[in-house]
Short mmCIF file of C-alpha atoms and ligand atoms in Angstrom, two decimals:
data_model
loop_
_atom_site.label_atom_id
_atom_site.label_comp_id
_atom_site.label_asym_id
_atom_site.label_seq_id
_atom_site.Cartn_x
_atom_site.Cartn_y
_atom_site.Cartn_z
CA UNK Y 1 33.52 -91.10 75.07
CA UNK Y 2 31.13 -93.10 72.97
CA UNK Y 3 31.27 -92.93 69.15
CA UNK Y 4 28.75 -94.38 66.70
CA UNK Y 5 30.24 -95.43 63.36
CA UNK Y 6 27.79 -95.57 60.46
CA UNK Y 7 28.89 -97.11 57.16
CA UNK Y 8 27.34 -99.62 54.77
CA UNK Y 9 30.71 -101.30 54.16
CA UNK Y 10 31.58 -103.74 56.88
CA UNK Y 11 35.35 -103.62 56.27
CA UNK Y 12 35.35 -99.84 56.58
CA UNK Y 13 33.34 -100.00 59.84
CA UNK Y 14 35.77 -102.44 61.37
CA UNK Y 15 38.90 -100.49 60.43
CA UNK Y 16 37.44 -97.29 61.88
CA UNK Y 17 36.39 -99.09 65.05
CA UNK Y 18 39.88 -100.54 65.54
CA UNK Y 19 41.56 -97.15 65.13
CA UNK Y 20 39.16 -95.38 67.47
CA UNK Y 21 39.30 -98.12 70.11
CA UNK Y 22 43.09 -97.93 70.08
CA UNK Y 23 42.78 -94.20 70.69
CA UNK Y 24 40.69 -94.90 73.79
CA UNK Y 25 37.16 -94.35 72.47
CA UNK Y 26 34.22 -96.67 72.99
CA UNK Y 27 32.56 -97.56 69.69
CA UNK Y 28 29.28 -98.83 68.34
CA UNK Y 29 28.51 -99.83 64.76
CA UNK Y 30 25.56 -99.30 62.43
CA UNK Y 31 25.28 -100.59 58.86
CA UNK Y 32 22.76 -98.03 57.64
CA UNK Y 33 20.89 -94.84 58.58
CA UNK Y 34 17.88 -96.62 60.07
CA UNK Y 35 19.98 -98.71 62.44
CA UNK Y 36 22.02 -95.62 63.29
CA UNK Y 37 18.97 -93.62 64.34
CA UNK Y 38 17.62 -96.50 66.36
CA UNK Y 39 20.91 -96.79 68.24
CA UNK Y 40 21.10 -93.01 68.61
CA UNK Y 41 17.70 -93.03 70.26
CA UNK Y 42 18.77 -95.66 72.75
CA UNK Y 43 22.29 -94.46 73.62
CA UNK Y 44 24.21 -91.30 74.38
CA UNK Y 45 26.90 -90.75 71.77
CA UNK Y 46 29.41 -87.93 71.93
CA UNK Y 47 30.20 -88.30 68.23
CA UNK Y 48 28.53 -89.91 65.22
CA UNK Y 49 30.87 -90.69 62.35
CA UNK Y 50 28.74 -91.35 59.29
CA UNK Y 51 29.18 -92.12 55.64
CA UNK Y 52 27.35 -89.63 53.42
CA UNK Y 53 26.09 -91.98 50.70
CA UNK Y 54 24.15 -94.98 51.91
CA UNK Y 55 21.06 -96.75 50.60
CA UNK Y 56 17.87 -95.79 52.45
CA UNK Y 57 18.43 -93.05 55.01
CA UNK Y 58 21.72 -91.41 54.11
CA UNK Y 59 24.25 -89.43 56.11
CA UNK Y 60 22.32 -86.19 55.67
CA UNK Y 61 19.16 -87.76 57.12
CA UNK Y 62 21.15 -89.01 60.09
CA UNK Y 63 22.67 -85.57 60.53
CA UNK Y 64 19.33 -83.75 60.37
CA UNK Y 65 17.77 -86.07 62.91
CA UNK Y 66 20.64 -85.70 65.34
CA UNK Y 67 20.75 -81.97 64.84
CA UNK Y 68 17.06 -81.68 65.72
CA UNK Y 69 17.40 -83.87 68.77
CA UNK Y 70 18.77 -81.06 70.90
CA UNK Y 71 21.78 -83.07 72.05
CA UNK Y 72 25.42 -82.10 72.10
CA UNK Y 73 26.37 -84.96 69.77
CA UNK Y 74 28.75 -83.90 67.00
CA UNK Y 75 28.40 -85.43 63.53
CA UNK Y 76 31.39 -86.05 61.28
CA UNK Y 77 30.60 -86.84 57.67
CA UNK Y 78 32.71 -89.21 55.55
CA UNK Y 79 32.49 -88.71 51.84
CA UNK Y 80 34.07 -90.20 48.74
CA UNK Y 81 36.22 -88.01 46.58
CA UNK Y 82 34.04 -86.09 44.15
CA UNK Y 83 31.07 -85.55 46.45
CA UNK Y 84 32.55 -82.61 48.29
CA UNK Y 85 29.57 -80.33 47.53
CA UNK Y 86 27.45 -82.77 49.51
CA UNK Y 87 29.86 -82.52 52.43
CA UNK Y 88 29.82 -78.74 52.32
CA UNK Y 89 26.06 -78.86 52.39
CA UNK Y 90 26.29 -81.10 55.46
CA UNK Y 91 28.47 -78.53 57.22
CA UNK Y 92 25.85 -75.89 56.50
CA UNK Y 93 23.21 -78.07 58.12
CA UNK Y 94 25.37 -78.44 61.21
CA UNK Y 95 27.88 -81.25 60.75
CA UNK Y 96 31.02 -80.70 62.78
CA UNK Y 97 33.43 -81.50 59.93
CA UNK Y 98 33.96 -83.87 57.03
CA UNK Y 99 36.61 -86.34 55.94
CA UNK Y 100 37.26 -87.19 52.31
CA UNK Y 101 37.86 -90.85 51.65
CA UNK Y 102 40.41 -92.29 51.64
CA UNK Y 103 41.80 -90.56 54.69
CA UNK Y 104 44.80 -91.25 56.89
CA UNK Y 105 44.51 -92.53 60.43
CA UNK Y 106 46.01 -89.30 61.77
CA UNK Y 107 43.49 -87.13 59.89
CA UNK Y 108 40.67 -89.15 61.35
CA UNK Y 109 41.99 -88.91 64.90
CA UNK Y 110 42.64 -85.22 64.60
CA UNK Y 111 39.05 -84.47 63.59
CA UNK Y 112 37.56 -86.87 66.13
CA UNK Y 113 39.69 -85.48 68.97
CA UNK Y 114 38.64 -81.94 68.17
CA UNK Y 115 34.97 -82.93 68.05
CA UNK Y 116 35.37 -84.72 71.39
CA UNK Y 117 36.88 -81.56 72.86
CA UNK Y 118 33.89 -79.56 71.63
CA UNK Y 119 31.44 -82.00 73.25
CA UNK Y 120 33.34 -81.68 76.50
CA UNK Y 121 33.09 -77.90 76.36
CA UNK Y 122 29.37 -77.98 75.56
CA UNK Y 123 28.72 -80.31 78.48
CA UNK Y 124 30.76 -78.13 80.81
CA UNK Y 125 28.82 -75.06 79.67
CA UNK Y 126 25.51 -76.79 80.26
CA UNK Y 127 26.68 -77.82 83.71
CA UNK Y 128 27.67 -74.26 84.60
CA UNK Y 129 24.43 -72.87 83.27
CA UNK Y 130 22.52 -75.36 85.35
CA UNK Y 131 24.51 -74.47 88.42
CA UNK Y 132 23.86 -70.78 87.90
CA UNK Y 133 20.15 -71.28 87.45
CA UNK Y 134 20.05 -73.40 90.61
CA UNK Y 135 21.62 -70.62 92.58
CA UNK Y 136 18.81 -68.28 91.58
CA UNK Y 137 16.18 -70.76 92.41
CA UNK Y 138 15.20 -72.55 95.55
CA UNK Y 139 12.40 -75.09 95.38
CA UNK Y 140 10.96 -73.31 92.31
CA UNK Y 141 11.07 -69.95 94.05
CA UNK Y 142 12.86 -67.54 91.73
CA UNK Y 143 15.00 -64.65 92.88
CA UNK Y 144 18.54 -63.37 92.99
CA UNK Y 145 18.05 -60.17 94.99
CA UNK Y 146 19.75 -60.03 98.40
CA UNK Y 147 16.25 -60.09 99.93
CA UNK Y 148 15.32 -63.35 98.23
CA UNK Y 149 18.69 -64.96 98.92
CA UNK Y 150 18.09 -64.29 102.56
CA UNK Y 151 14.62 -65.84 102.28
CA UNK Y 152 16.15 -68.96 100.68
CA UNK Y 153 18.59 -69.41 103.52
CA UNK Y 154 15.82 -68.85 106.08
CA UNK Y 155 13.69 -71.51 104.41
CA UNK Y 156 16.60 -73.89 104.39
CA UNK Y 157 17.28 -73.39 108.07
CA UNK Y 158 13.69 -73.51 109.27
CA UNK Y 159 12.73 -76.48 107.08
CA UNK Y 160 15.10 -78.74 109.02
CA UNK Y 161 13.48 -78.02 112.38
CA UNK Y 162 9.87 -78.50 113.36
CA UNK Y 163 9.21 -74.95 114.53
CA UNK Y 164 5.99 -73.12 113.77
CA UNK Y 165 6.47 -70.56 111.01
CA UNK Y 166 4.60 -67.35 110.32
CA UNK Y 167 4.89 -66.08 106.75
CA UNK Y 168 3.89 -62.50 106.09
CA UNK Y 169 3.78 -60.45 102.90
CA UNK Y 170 1.40 -58.66 100.58
CA UNK Y 171 -0.91 -60.59 98.30
CA UNK Y 172 0.90 -62.45 95.53
CA UNK Y 173 4.37 -62.29 97.06
CA UNK Y 174 4.71 -66.07 97.23
CA UNK Y 175 3.60 -66.99 100.76
CA UNK Y 176 2.07 -70.29 99.76
CA UNK Y 177 5.09 -71.11 97.61
CA UNK Y 178 7.35 -70.54 100.61
CA UNK Y 179 5.10 -72.60 102.89
CA UNK Y 180 5.35 -75.52 100.47
CA UNK Y 181 9.11 -75.08 100.19
CA UNK Y 182 9.42 -75.28 103.97
CA UNK Y 183 7.36 -78.46 104.03
CA UNK Y 184 8.99 -80.18 101.06
CA UNK Y 185 12.53 -79.45 102.23
CA UNK Y 186 11.98 -80.69 105.75
CA UNK Y 187 11.72 -84.05 107.47
CA UNK Y 188 7.98 -84.21 106.91
CA UNK Y 189 8.14 -84.07 103.14
CA UNK Y 190 6.74 -87.58 102.83
CA UNK Y 191 3.75 -86.54 104.93
CA UNK Y 192 0.77 -84.51 103.72
CA UNK Y 193 0.74 -80.74 103.12
CA UNK Y 194 -2.78 -79.61 103.98
CA UNK Y 195 -3.77 -76.03 103.22
CA UNK Y 196 -6.74 -74.19 104.62
CA UNK Y 197 -7.58 -70.68 103.55
CA UNK Y 198 -9.25 -69.27 106.63
CA UNK Y 199 -10.54 -66.29 104.65
CA UNK Y 200 -12.22 -68.29 101.92
CA UNK Y 201 -14.38 -70.55 104.08
CA UNK Y 202 -17.65 -69.40 105.63
CA UNK Y 203 -17.09 -68.64 109.31
CA UNK Y 204 -19.60 -71.22 110.40
CA UNK Y 205 -17.66 -73.98 108.66
CA UNK Y 206 -14.11 -73.15 109.69
CA UNK Y 207 -14.40 -74.80 113.05
CA UNK Y 208 -15.42 -78.17 111.69
CA UNK Y 209 -13.02 -77.83 108.76
CA UNK Y 210 -10.16 -77.38 111.17
CA UNK Y 211 -11.07 -79.75 113.94
CA UNK Y 212 -13.53 -82.13 112.32
CA UNK Y 213 -16.88 -83.26 113.67
CA UNK Y 214 -18.75 -86.34 114.75
CA UNK Y 215 -21.85 -87.49 112.98
CA UNK Y 216 -24.79 -85.52 114.39
CA UNK Y 217 -22.58 -82.89 116.08
CA UNK Y 218 -24.77 -80.22 114.51
CA UNK Y 219 -27.64 -80.04 112.07
CA UNK Y 220 -26.31 -81.16 108.73
CA UNK Y 221 -23.43 -83.20 110.13
CA UNK Y 222 -24.53 -86.39 108.43
CA UNK Y 223 -21.15 -88.10 108.59
CA UNK Y 224 -18.07 -88.03 110.77
CA UNK Y 225 -15.58 -85.59 109.29
CA UNK Y 226 -11.83 -85.64 109.77
CA UNK Y 227 -10.65 -82.06 110.23
CA UNK Y 228 -7.63 -80.54 108.48
CA UNK Y 229 -5.48 -80.99 111.58
CA UNK Y 230 -6.11 -84.71 111.56
CA UNK Y 231 -5.67 -84.89 107.79
CA UNK Y 232 -2.27 -83.28 108.23
CA UNK Y 233 -1.04 -85.96 110.67
CA UNK Y 234 2.65 -86.61 110.08
CA UNK Y 235 2.84 -83.59 107.80
CA UNK Y 236 2.14 -79.87 107.75
CA UNK Y 237 -0.99 -77.78 108.07
CA UNK Y 238 -0.90 -74.43 106.28
CA UNK Y 239 -3.28 -71.88 107.77
CA UNK Y 240 -3.58 -69.18 105.16
CA UNK Y 241 -5.03 -65.73 105.91
CA UNK Y 242 -4.92 -66.45 109.59
CA UNK Y 243 -5.76 -62.80 110.33
CA UNK Y 244 -9.36 -63.33 109.24
CA UNK Y 245 -10.08 -65.91 111.92
CA UNK Y 246 -12.79 -65.17 114.49
CA UNK Y 247 -11.55 -64.41 118.01
CA UNK Y 248 -13.34 -67.35 119.64
CA UNK Y 249 -11.77 -69.71 117.11
CA UNK Y 250 -8.39 -68.18 117.79
CA UNK Y 251 -8.75 -69.35 121.39
CA UNK Y 252 -9.55 -72.89 120.28
CA UNK Y 253 -6.70 -72.89 117.82
CA UNK Y 254 -4.29 -71.69 120.48
CA UNK Y 255 -5.38 -74.52 122.76
CA UNK Y 256 -4.84 -77.08 120.01
CA UNK Y 257 -1.36 -75.69 119.33
CA UNK Y 258 -0.43 -75.76 123.01
CA UNK Y 259 -1.78 -79.18 123.84
CA UNK Y 260 -0.96 -80.79 120.48
CA UNK Y 261 -4.32 -82.50 120.72
CA UNK Y 262 -7.55 -82.00 118.87
CA UNK Y 263 -11.16 -82.87 119.66
CA UNK Y 264 -13.73 -83.26 116.95
CA UNK Y 265 -16.90 -81.19 117.41
CA UNK Y 266 -19.37 -83.31 119.31
CA UNK Y 267 -16.72 -85.67 120.62
CA UNK Y 268 -15.03 -85.82 123.99
CA UNK Y 269 -12.10 -87.84 122.84
CA UNK Y 270 -8.83 -86.07 122.05
CA UNK Y 271 -6.55 -87.16 119.30
CA UNK Y 272 -2.80 -86.66 119.63
CA UNK Y 273 -1.42 -84.50 116.85
CA UNK Y 274 1.90 -84.75 115.10
CA UNK Y 275 1.52 -81.76 112.82
CA UNK Y 276 3.76 -78.89 111.89
CA UNK Y 277 1.96 -75.54 111.66
CA UNK Y 278 2.72 -72.87 109.11
CA UNK Y 279 0.53 -69.77 109.09
CA UNK Y 280 0.38 -66.89 106.64
CA UNK Y 281 -1.13 -63.46 106.60
CA UNK Y 282 -1.17 -60.56 104.18
CA UNK Y 283 -2.53 -58.31 106.88
CA UNK Y 284 -0.32 -56.76 109.52
CA UNK Y 285 -1.09 -58.93 112.54
CA UNK Y 286 0.42 -56.45 114.99
CA UNK Y 287 -2.05 -53.84 113.79
CA UNK Y 288 -4.86 -56.37 114.17
CA UNK Y 289 -3.71 -56.98 117.74
CA UNK Y 290 -3.90 -53.24 118.45
CA UNK Y 291 -7.41 -53.22 117.03
CA UNK Y 292 -8.25 -56.20 119.28
CA UNK Y 293 -8.99 -58.36 116.24
CA UNK Y 294 -6.16 -60.77 116.80
CA UNK Y 295 -4.99 -62.36 120.03
CA UNK Y 296 -1.45 -61.55 120.99
CA UNK Y 297 -0.94 -64.94 122.71
CA UNK Y 298 -1.80 -66.74 119.46
CA UNK Y 299 0.44 -64.37 117.55
CA UNK Y 300 3.41 -65.22 119.76
CA UNK Y 301 2.64 -68.90 119.49
CA UNK Y 302 2.67 -68.73 115.68
CA UNK Y 303 5.53 -66.28 115.36
CA UNK Y 304 8.25 -68.62 116.60
CA UNK Y 305 10.01 -68.10 113.32
CA UNK Y 306 8.84 -65.51 110.85
CA UNK Y 307 9.53 -65.01 107.19
CA UNK Y 308 8.55 -61.62 105.76
CA UNK Y 309 8.29 -61.63 101.98
CA UNK Y 310 9.23 -58.38 100.26
CA UNK Y 311 6.91 -56.78 97.73
CA UNK Y 312 8.03 -57.13 94.13
CA UNK Y 313 8.64 -53.42 93.70
CA UNK Y 314 11.19 -53.61 96.51
CA UNK Y 315 13.20 -56.22 94.67
CA UNK Y 316 12.76 -55.20 91.07
CA UNK Y 317 16.17 -56.76 90.26
CA UNK Y 318 14.31 -60.07 90.26
CA UNK Y 319 11.91 -58.98 87.52
CA UNK Y 320 14.08 -60.12 84.55
CA UNK Y 321 14.54 -63.60 86.04
CA UNK Y 322 10.88 -63.93 86.92
CA UNK Y 323 9.86 -62.74 83.47
CA UNK Y 324 12.07 -65.32 81.81
CA UNK Y 325 10.76 -68.01 84.12
CA UNK Y 326 7.13 -67.20 83.31
CA UNK Y 327 7.82 -66.77 79.57
CA UNK Y 328 9.24 -70.28 79.55
CA UNK Y 329 6.42 -71.66 81.69
CA UNK Y 330 3.58 -70.25 79.58
CA UNK Y 331 5.24 -70.72 76.19
CA UNK Y 332 5.50 -74.35 77.16
CA UNK Y 333 1.93 -74.51 78.45
CA UNK Y 334 0.47 -72.88 75.33
CA UNK Y 335 2.81 -74.73 72.98
CA UNK Y 336 4.47 -71.61 71.60
CA UNK Y 337 8.07 -70.73 70.98
CA UNK Y 338 9.69 -68.98 73.93
CA UNK Y 339 9.77 -65.33 72.87
CA UNK Y 340 12.47 -62.84 73.74
CA UNK Y 341 11.63 -59.55 75.40
CA UNK Y 342 12.77 -56.26 73.89
CA UNK Y 343 14.80 -53.98 76.19
CA UNK Y 344 11.96 -51.44 76.10
CA UNK Y 345 9.48 -54.05 77.21
CA UNK Y 346 11.68 -55.11 80.11
CA UNK Y 347 12.17 -51.50 81.04
CA UNK Y 348 8.43 -50.96 81.11
CA UNK Y 349 8.02 -53.94 83.46
CA UNK Y 350 10.79 -52.78 85.75
CA UNK Y 351 9.06 -49.42 86.17
CA UNK Y 352 5.61 -50.81 86.86
CA UNK Y 353 4.77 -50.91 90.61
CA UNK Y 354 3.05 -54.34 90.59
CA UNK Y 355 0.41 -53.88 93.29
CA UNK Y 356 -0.45 -57.57 92.77
CA UNK Y 357 3.20 -58.60 93.12
CA UNK Y 358 4.51 -61.79 91.50
CA UNK Y 359 1.03 -63.12 90.82
CA UNK Y 360 0.26 -60.00 88.77
CA UNK Y 361 3.53 -60.30 86.86
CA UNK Y 362 2.75 -63.94 86.17
CA UNK Y 363 -0.72 -63.04 84.87
CA UNK Y 364 0.64 -60.28 82.67
CA UNK Y 365 3.14 -62.65 81.08
CA UNK Y 366 0.50 -65.32 80.60
CA UNK Y 367 -1.79 -62.85 78.81
CA UNK Y 368 1.09 -61.57 76.73
CA UNK Y 369 1.99 -65.07 75.60
CA UNK Y 370 -1.64 -65.67 74.66
CA UNK Y 371 -2.15 -62.43 72.73
CA UNK Y 372 1.26 -61.97 71.07
CA UNK Y 373 2.49 -63.95 68.11
CA UNK Y 374 5.63 -62.08 67.18
CA UNK Y 375 9.08 -62.31 68.64
CA UNK Y 376 10.51 -60.39 70.46
CA UNK Y 377 7.75 -59.04 72.65
CA UNK Y 378 7.65 -55.26 72.44
CA UNK Y 379 6.71 -52.78 75.14
CA UNK Y 380 3.38 -52.22 73.39
CA UNK Y 381 2.47 -55.89 73.62
CA UNK Y 382 2.56 -55.95 77.41
CA UNK Y 383 -0.83 -56.04 79.07
CA UNK Y 384 -0.03 -53.53 81.79
CA UNK Y 385 -3.03 -51.77 83.26
CA UNK Y 386 -2.40 -48.32 81.81
CA UNK Y 387 -4.76 -46.60 84.20
CA UNK Y 388 -3.92 -46.17 87.88
CA UNK Y 389 -3.23 -49.65 89.19
CA UNK Y 390 -6.01 -51.04 91.34
CA UNK Y 391 -5.90 -54.23 93.27
CA UNK Y 392 -8.65 -55.93 91.35
CA UNK Y 393 -6.78 -55.78 88.06
CA UNK Y 394 -5.24 -59.15 88.79
CA UNK Y 395 -7.69 -61.32 86.94
CA UNK Y 396 -6.84 -64.98 87.02
CA UNK Y 397 -7.02 -66.81 83.76
CA UNK Y 398 -8.86 -70.07 83.79
CA UNK Y 399 -6.47 -71.97 81.59
CA UNK Y 400 -8.79 -74.70 80.45
CA UNK Y 401 -9.56 -74.69 76.78
CA UNK Y 402 -7.54 -73.87 73.72
CA UNK Y 403 -5.33 -70.87 73.39
CA UNK Y 404 -7.66 -69.30 70.84
CA UNK Y 405 -10.61 -69.81 73.15
CA UNK Y 406 -8.82 -68.11 75.99
CA UNK Y 407 -7.77 -65.22 73.78
CA UNK Y 408 -11.29 -64.88 72.45
CA UNK Y 409 -12.67 -64.86 75.96
CA UNK Y 410 -10.19 -62.28 77.25
CA UNK Y 411 -11.08 -59.94 74.42
CA UNK Y 412 -14.82 -60.42 74.54
CA UNK Y 413 -14.85 -60.03 78.34
CA UNK Y 414 -13.02 -56.75 77.99
CA UNK Y 415 -15.40 -55.56 75.29
CA UNK Y 416 -18.46 -56.52 77.32
CA UNK Y 417 -17.00 -54.66 80.27
CA UNK Y 418 -16.28 -51.58 78.17
CA UNK Y 419 -19.68 -51.64 76.52
CA UNK Y 420 -18.11 -52.08 73.12
CA UNK Y 421 -15.58 -49.29 73.48
CA UNK Y 422 -12.38 -50.45 71.79
CA UNK Y 423 -10.44 -47.70 73.46
CA UNK Y 424 -11.52 -48.68 76.98
CA UNK Y 425 -11.18 -52.40 76.30
CA UNK Y 426 -7.67 -51.97 74.93
CA UNK Y 427 -6.73 -49.97 78.02
CA UNK Y 428 -8.14 -52.62 80.30
CA UNK Y 429 -6.23 -55.32 78.45
CA UNK Y 430 -3.15 -53.12 78.38
CA UNK Y 431 -2.67 -53.43 74.65
CA UNK Y 432 -2.70 -50.75 72.00
CA UNK Y 433 -5.88 -49.72 70.20
CA UNK Y 434 -4.45 -51.02 66.93
CA UNK Y 435 -3.51 -54.39 68.37
CA UNK Y 436 -7.00 -54.88 69.73
CA UNK Y 437 -8.56 -53.86 66.41
CA UNK Y 438 -6.36 -56.37 64.64
CA UNK Y 439 -7.28 -59.11 67.10
CA UNK Y 440 -11.00 -58.34 66.80
CA UNK Y 441 -10.76 -58.57 63.04
CA UNK Y 442 -9.08 -61.94 63.38
CA UNK Y 443 -12.07 -63.19 65.39
CA UNK Y 444 -14.58 -61.39 63.23
CA UNK Y 445 -15.76 -59.42 66.25
CA UNK Y 446 -17.62 -56.16 65.98
CA UNK Y 447 -17.83 -53.53 68.67
CA UNK Y 448 -21.58 -53.11 68.11
CA UNK Y 449 -22.12 -56.69 69.23
CA UNK Y 450 -21.00 -55.71 72.71
CA UNK Y 451 -23.27 -52.73 73.22
N1 ATP D 501 9.61 -65.94 93.82
C1 ATP D 501 8.73 -66.54 93.02
N2 ATP D 501 9.18 -67.30 92.00
C2 ATP D 501 8.31 -67.90 91.16
N3 ATP D 501 6.99 -67.81 91.25
C3 ATP D 501 6.48 -67.06 92.24
C4 ATP D 501 7.32 -66.39 93.18
N4 ATP D 501 6.54 -65.74 94.06
C5 ATP D 501 5.27 -65.98 93.69
N5 ATP D 501 5.21 -66.77 92.61
C6 ATP D 501 4.00 -67.22 91.91
O1 ATP D 501 3.04 -66.18 92.06
C7 ATP D 501 1.76 -66.72 92.35
C8 ATP D 501 1.30 -66.23 93.70
O2 ATP D 501 2.07 -66.82 94.73
P1 ATP D 501 1.41 -67.31 96.10
O3 ATP D 501 0.08 -67.93 95.87
O4 ATP D 501 2.42 -68.10 96.84
O5 ATP D 501 1.21 -65.88 96.79
P2 ATP D 501 0.55 -65.51 98.18
O6 ATP D 501 1.51 -64.62 98.87
O7 ATP D 501 0.11 -66.75 98.88
O8 ATP D 501 -0.70 -64.63 97.72
P3 ATP D 501 -2.11 -64.40 98.49
O9 ATP D 501 -1.81 -63.61 99.72
O10 ATP D 501 -2.88 -63.62 97.48
O11 ATP D 501 -2.67 -65.74 98.77
C9 ATP D 501 1.90 -68.22 92.29
O12 ATP D 501 1.53 -68.67 91.00
C10 ATP D 501 3.38 -68.45 92.54
O13 ATP D 501 3.80 -69.63 91.93
MG1 MG D 502 -1.82 -67.42 99.27
#
């Protein structure tokens, strides 16, 4: 263990260093507070043994700095007889203990050994905590429910092989997160991860997006375009919302998957593909097959390995962990202190059905962080849609701009929507009438301005 000795008297420094070295500690010396802090910034010390009275930065300054640094380092203060009040003050600020000069070798070693033991314990605790949090988390996917543990082990197994994967689950259950986890934990992690949302691209463009086109292949094709399959060479292509794909394109896609070759539109040359395929759907593909909207041969081709993500309400045990994860994420993003959650508030969340799944929970926590300044967060602060949950209540927040701007926008949007009705706007935001009134006052907003 490494100990930093801080004293303005050279003789004292050397004696202390000799004793501590004999006892098996590694030591470093500093002749004043400034040097001490510089060395502290550059090294990891288990213990800092510092004189209280020194010219310039004194022992208390050193202590305060170390205490604020969020490290496990323990500070032992040395003080001359007669300045005990100062030492007591240091203990209050967070020093581990103090020694009154002159002290015996044994007294010194006793205090230092105890402090060293404490550092060991703190480190061990941190290690355990880290281990625990890792067990509830796989590739930034949070969950400790049996359902999620099973998903983690499926991801782990499938990532190692090159099989095609079909990920199913309702909107916001984490399909894309899982697709990325499969890619980034497999052999292709150095290669590209290329995502294409088949539902978000106009039908007429999907074909050339997927397969690419030659210059002049169709009106408007001014340049040769490398399709997503080619872009994903050596990596993974993620075909999101595969259920929305047109039947004729499904045939082409199936052919590409079978032959592992792709031809750009307007070209007769095939390109060999080395691409792993992961597809996702929030629609039930078997139902689509029955309705003749999805080809069963393509389905079987994609469904070599399938991962079905459970809805959040079916694994509500994960809600506390997810809440804590998102509280930390957004407190950090909006530069706020991480708030605690009152038991009532947690209870309210655990009872809510979350039609928008994890994405909705994430949005609710983000809004709560934005609109709440006190700690802990109370049940009333939570922006739960109080009316019957509808699917479109999951409004994404565009997180550019300052926190106040975002808050202002959330509130004014709600007021515009409600035609100036505070009651309706507060319901839409999921906050109490009084909270909204208070917030409007803060921004000098008036309901008449929204009529
Ligand atoms: N288990 C989880 N742990 C942490 N974050 C999660 C988890 N599941 C989902 N999320 C977060 O929720 C949001 C939605 O997840 P994602 O985009 O993967 O859902 P999706 O199933 O693809 O939804 P959609 O069908 O609407 O596209 C993301 O911000 C994601 O990071
Ligand atoms: Mg998605």
